[in-house]
CSV table of C-alpha atoms in Angstrom, one decimal:
chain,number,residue,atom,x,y,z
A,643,UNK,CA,-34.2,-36.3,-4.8
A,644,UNK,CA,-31.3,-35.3,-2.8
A,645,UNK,CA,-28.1,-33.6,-4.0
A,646,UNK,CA,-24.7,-34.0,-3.2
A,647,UNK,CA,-22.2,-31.1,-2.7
A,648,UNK,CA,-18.5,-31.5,-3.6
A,649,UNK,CA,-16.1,-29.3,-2.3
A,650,UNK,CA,-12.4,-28.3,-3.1
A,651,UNK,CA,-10.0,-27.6,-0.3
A,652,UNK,CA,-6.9,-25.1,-1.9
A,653,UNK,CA,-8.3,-21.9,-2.6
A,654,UNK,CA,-12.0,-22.6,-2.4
A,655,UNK,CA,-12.8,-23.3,1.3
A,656,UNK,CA,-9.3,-21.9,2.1
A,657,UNK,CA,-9.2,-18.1,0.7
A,658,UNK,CA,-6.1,-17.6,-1.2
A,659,UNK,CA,-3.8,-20.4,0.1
A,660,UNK,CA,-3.6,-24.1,0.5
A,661,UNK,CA,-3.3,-26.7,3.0
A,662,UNK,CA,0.3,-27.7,2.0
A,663,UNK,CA,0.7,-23.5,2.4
A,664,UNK,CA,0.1,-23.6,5.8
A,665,UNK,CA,1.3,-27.3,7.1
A,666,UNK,CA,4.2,-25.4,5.7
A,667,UNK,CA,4.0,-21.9,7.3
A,668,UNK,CA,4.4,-24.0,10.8
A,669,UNK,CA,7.9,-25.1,9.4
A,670,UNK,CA,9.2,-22.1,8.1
A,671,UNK,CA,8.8,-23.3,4.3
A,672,UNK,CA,6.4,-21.7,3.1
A,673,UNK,CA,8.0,-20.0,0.5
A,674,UNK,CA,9.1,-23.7,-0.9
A,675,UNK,CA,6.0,-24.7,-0.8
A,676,UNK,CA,4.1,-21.8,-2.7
A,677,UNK,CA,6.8,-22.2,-5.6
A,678,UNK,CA,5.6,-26.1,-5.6
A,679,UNK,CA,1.6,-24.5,-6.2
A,680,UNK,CA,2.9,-22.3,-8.7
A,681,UNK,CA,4.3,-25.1,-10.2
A,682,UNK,CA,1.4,-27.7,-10.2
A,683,UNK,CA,-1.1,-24.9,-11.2
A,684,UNK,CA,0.9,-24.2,-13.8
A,685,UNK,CA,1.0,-27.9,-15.0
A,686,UNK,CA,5.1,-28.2,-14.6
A,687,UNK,CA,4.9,-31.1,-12.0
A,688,UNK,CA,1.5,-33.3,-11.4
A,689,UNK,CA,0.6,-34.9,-8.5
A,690,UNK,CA,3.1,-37.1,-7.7
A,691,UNK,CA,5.8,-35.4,-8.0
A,692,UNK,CA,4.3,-32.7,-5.8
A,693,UNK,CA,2.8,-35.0,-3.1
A,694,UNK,CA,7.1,-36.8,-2.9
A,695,UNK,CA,8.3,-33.2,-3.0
A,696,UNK,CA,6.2,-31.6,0.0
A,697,UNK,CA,6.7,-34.6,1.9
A,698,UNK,CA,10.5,-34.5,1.7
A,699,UNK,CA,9.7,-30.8,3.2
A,700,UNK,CA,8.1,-32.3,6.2
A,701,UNK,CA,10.8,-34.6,7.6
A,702,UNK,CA,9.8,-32.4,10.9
A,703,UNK,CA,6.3,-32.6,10.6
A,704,UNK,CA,4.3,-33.3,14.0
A,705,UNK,CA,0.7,-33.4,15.4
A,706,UNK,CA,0.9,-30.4,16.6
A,707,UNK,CA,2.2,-28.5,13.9
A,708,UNK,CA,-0.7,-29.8,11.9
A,709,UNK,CA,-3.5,-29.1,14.1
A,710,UNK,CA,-2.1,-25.6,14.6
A,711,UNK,CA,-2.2,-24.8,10.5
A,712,UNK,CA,-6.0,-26.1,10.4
A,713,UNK,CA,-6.8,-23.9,13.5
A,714,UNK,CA,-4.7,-21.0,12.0
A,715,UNK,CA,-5.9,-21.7,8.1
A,716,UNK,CA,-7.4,-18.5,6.2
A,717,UNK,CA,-11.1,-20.3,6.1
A,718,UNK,CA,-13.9,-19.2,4.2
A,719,UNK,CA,-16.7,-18.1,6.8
A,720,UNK,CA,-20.1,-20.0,7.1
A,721,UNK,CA,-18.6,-23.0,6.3
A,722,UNK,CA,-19.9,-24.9,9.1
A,723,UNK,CA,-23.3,-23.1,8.6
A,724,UNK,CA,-23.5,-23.8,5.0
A,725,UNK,CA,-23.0,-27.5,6.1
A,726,UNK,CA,-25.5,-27.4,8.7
A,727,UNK,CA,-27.9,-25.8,5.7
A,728,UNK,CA,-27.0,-28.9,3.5
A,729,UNK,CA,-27.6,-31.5,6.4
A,730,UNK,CA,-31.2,-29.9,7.5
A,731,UNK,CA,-32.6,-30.6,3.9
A,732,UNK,CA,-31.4,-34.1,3.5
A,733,UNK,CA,-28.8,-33.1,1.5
A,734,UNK,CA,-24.9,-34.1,1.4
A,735,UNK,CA,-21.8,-32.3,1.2
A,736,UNK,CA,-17.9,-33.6,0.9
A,737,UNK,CA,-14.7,-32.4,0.5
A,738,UNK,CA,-12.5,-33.8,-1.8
A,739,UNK,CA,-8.3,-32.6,-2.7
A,740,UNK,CA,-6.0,-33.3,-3.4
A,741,UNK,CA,-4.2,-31.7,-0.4
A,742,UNK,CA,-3.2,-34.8,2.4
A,743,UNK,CA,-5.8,-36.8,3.9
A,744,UNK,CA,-4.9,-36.1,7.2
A,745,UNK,CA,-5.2,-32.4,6.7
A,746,UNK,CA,-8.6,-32.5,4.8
A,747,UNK,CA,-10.3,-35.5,6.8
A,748,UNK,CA,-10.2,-33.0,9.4
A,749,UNK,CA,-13.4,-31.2,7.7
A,750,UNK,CA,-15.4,-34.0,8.6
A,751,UNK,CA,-15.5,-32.6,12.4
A,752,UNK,CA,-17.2,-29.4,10.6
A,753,UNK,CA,-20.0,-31.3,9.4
A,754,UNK,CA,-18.7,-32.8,5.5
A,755,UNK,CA,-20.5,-35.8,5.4
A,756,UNK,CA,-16.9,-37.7,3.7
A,757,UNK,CA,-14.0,-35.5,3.0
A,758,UNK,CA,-11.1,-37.2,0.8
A,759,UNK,CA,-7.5,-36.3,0.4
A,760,UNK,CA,-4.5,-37.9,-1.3
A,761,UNK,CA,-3.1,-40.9,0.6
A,762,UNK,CA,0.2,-39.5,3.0
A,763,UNK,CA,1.9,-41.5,5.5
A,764,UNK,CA,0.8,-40.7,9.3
A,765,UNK,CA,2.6,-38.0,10.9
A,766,UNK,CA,5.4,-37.7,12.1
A,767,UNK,CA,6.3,-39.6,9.0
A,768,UNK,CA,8.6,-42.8,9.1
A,769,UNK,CA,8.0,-44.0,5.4
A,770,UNK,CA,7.5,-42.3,2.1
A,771,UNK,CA,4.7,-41.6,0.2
A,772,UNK,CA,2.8,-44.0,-1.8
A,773,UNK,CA,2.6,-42.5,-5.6
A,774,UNK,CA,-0.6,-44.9,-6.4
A,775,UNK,CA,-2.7,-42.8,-3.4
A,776,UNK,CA,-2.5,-39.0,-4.9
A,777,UNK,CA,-4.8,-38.2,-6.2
A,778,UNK,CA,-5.6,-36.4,-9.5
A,779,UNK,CA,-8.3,-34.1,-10.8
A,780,UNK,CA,-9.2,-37.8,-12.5
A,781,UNK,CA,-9.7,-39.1,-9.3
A,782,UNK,CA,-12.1,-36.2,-8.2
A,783,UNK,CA,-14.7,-37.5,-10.9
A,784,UNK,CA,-14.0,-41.5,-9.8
A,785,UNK,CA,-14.7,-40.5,-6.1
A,786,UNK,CA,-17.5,-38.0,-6.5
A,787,UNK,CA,-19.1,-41.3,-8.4
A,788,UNK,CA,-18.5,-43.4,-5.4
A,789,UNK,CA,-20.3,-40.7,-3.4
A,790,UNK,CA,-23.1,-40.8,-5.5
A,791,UNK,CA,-23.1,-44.7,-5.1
A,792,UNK,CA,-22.9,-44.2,-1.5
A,793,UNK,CA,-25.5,-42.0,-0.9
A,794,UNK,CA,-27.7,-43.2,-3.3
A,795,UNK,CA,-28.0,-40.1,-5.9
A,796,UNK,CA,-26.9,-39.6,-9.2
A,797,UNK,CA,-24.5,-37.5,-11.2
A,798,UNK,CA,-27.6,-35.3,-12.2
A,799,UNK,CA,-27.9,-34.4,-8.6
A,800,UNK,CA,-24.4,-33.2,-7.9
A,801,UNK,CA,-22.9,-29.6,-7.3
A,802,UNK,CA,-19.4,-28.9,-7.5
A,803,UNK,CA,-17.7,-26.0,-5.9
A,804,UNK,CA,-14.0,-25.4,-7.4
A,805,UNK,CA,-11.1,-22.6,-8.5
A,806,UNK,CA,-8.7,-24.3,-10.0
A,807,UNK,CA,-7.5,-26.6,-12.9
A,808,UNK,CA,-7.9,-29.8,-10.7
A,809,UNK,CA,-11.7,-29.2,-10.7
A,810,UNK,CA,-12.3,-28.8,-14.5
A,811,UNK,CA,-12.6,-32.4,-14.9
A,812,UNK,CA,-15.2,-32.5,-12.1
A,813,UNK,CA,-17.0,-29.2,-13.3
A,814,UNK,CA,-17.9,-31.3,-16.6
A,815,UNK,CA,-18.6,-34.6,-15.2
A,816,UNK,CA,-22.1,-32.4,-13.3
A,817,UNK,CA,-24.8,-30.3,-14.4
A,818,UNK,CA,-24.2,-27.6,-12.0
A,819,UNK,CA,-20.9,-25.8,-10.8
A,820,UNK,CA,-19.8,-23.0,-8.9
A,821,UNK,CA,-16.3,-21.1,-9.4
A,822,UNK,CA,-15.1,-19.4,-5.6
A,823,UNK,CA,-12.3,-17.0,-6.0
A,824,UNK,CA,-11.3,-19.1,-9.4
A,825,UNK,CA,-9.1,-18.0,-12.2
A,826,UNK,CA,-10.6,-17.0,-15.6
A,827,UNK,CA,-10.7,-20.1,-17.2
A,828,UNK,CA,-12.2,-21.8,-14.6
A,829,UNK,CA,-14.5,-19.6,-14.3
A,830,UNK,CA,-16.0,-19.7,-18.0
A,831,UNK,CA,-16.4,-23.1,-17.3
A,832,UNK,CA,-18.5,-22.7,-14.3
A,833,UNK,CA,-22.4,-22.5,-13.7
A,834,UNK,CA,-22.0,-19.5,-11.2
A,835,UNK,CA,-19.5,-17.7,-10.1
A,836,UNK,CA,-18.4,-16.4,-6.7
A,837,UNK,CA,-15.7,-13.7,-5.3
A,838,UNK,CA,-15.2,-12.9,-1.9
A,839,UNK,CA,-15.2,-14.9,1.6
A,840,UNK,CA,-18.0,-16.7,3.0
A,841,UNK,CA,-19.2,-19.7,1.7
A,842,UNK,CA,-22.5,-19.1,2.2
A,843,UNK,CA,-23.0,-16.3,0.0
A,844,UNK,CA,-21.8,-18.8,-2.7
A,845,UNK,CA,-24.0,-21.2,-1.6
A,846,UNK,CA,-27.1,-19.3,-2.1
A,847,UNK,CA,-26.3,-19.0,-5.7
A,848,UNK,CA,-27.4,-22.9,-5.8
A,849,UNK,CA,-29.5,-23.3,-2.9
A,850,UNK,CA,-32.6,-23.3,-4.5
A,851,UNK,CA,-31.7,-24.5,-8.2
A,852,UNK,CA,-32.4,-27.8,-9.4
């Protein structure tokens, strides 16, 4: 049976920063935008109210300055590789965030299979955001199940790959989990656990396991 790998985005396949981070770094706002993470990590704001707050940061967001954050972004090495690894044995891999959709569908050109993000407005924006398409560490589990659907495996066949509060839910919802560069708690939760920078080396902690 094949498996199905679920990735995180903020601080898992980016080392030590997020997507909003560095949308934000090309704006000179990064520093607004790493209090908003300290806040949502720490459980002040949710979703919402982060996704209505870093958009009213981006009122001169553009193309450009997106492409150059992904281009510029602190990636984990051997991501593309450890994709490529995935594909050759008939397995799947996806990214889901809750960092904006047009930041993380991006991953797709690396080789993710799907890569899902909370719904923004295109860029430049002319309209706010839509509450109802952030998403949640809830909605992790509810499109990880989709996946599963779509590519015809179970829940039993699933890996997650995670650091944060916003993958706990998803850490219990499959039999096998890996923490990259995660806090404590996170951690203890996990299968395996992983510190330092290429994804393959926390990859091979799962490779074979079934």
């Amino acid at each position: 049976m094949a498996r199905l790998h679920l990735f995180d985005l903020d601080g898992t396949l980016l080392h030590g920063t997020s997507a909003p981070v560095e949308i934000s770094r090309q704006l000179g706002l990064e520093a607004e935008t790493v209090a908003l993470d300290r806040e949502i990590e720490a459980r002040r704001i949710g979703p919402p109210e982060y996704a209505r707050r870093v958009h009213a940061l981006w009122e001169g967001l553009t193309p450009e300055h997106v492409t150059a954050a992904f281009e510029g972004a602190p990636w984990l090495t051997g991501i593309r590789e450890t994709w490529a690894e995935i594909r050759v044995r008939g397995e799947y891999c996806a990214v889901v965030s809750l960092s904006p959709s047009f930041f993380v569908e991006r991953l797709t050109g690396w080789g993710a299979h799907a890569a899902y993000g909370s719904r923004f407005p295109a860029v430049p924006f002319t309209e706010p955001v839509d509450p109802a398409g952030v998403l949640s560490a809830a909605a992790k589990v509810k499109i990880a199940d989709r996946l599963c659907e779509q590519f015809g495996v179970s829940r039993a066949d699933c890996l997650a790959y995670g650091d944060s509060y916003s993958d706990v839910e998803l850490f219990g919802a499959v039999p096998v989990s890996v923490a990259i560069n995660a806090n404590q708690h996170v951690t203890a939760l996990a299968t395996h656990s992983y510190a330092g920078r290429d994804l393959w080396d926390a990859y091979e902690l799962v490779r074979h396991a079934r």
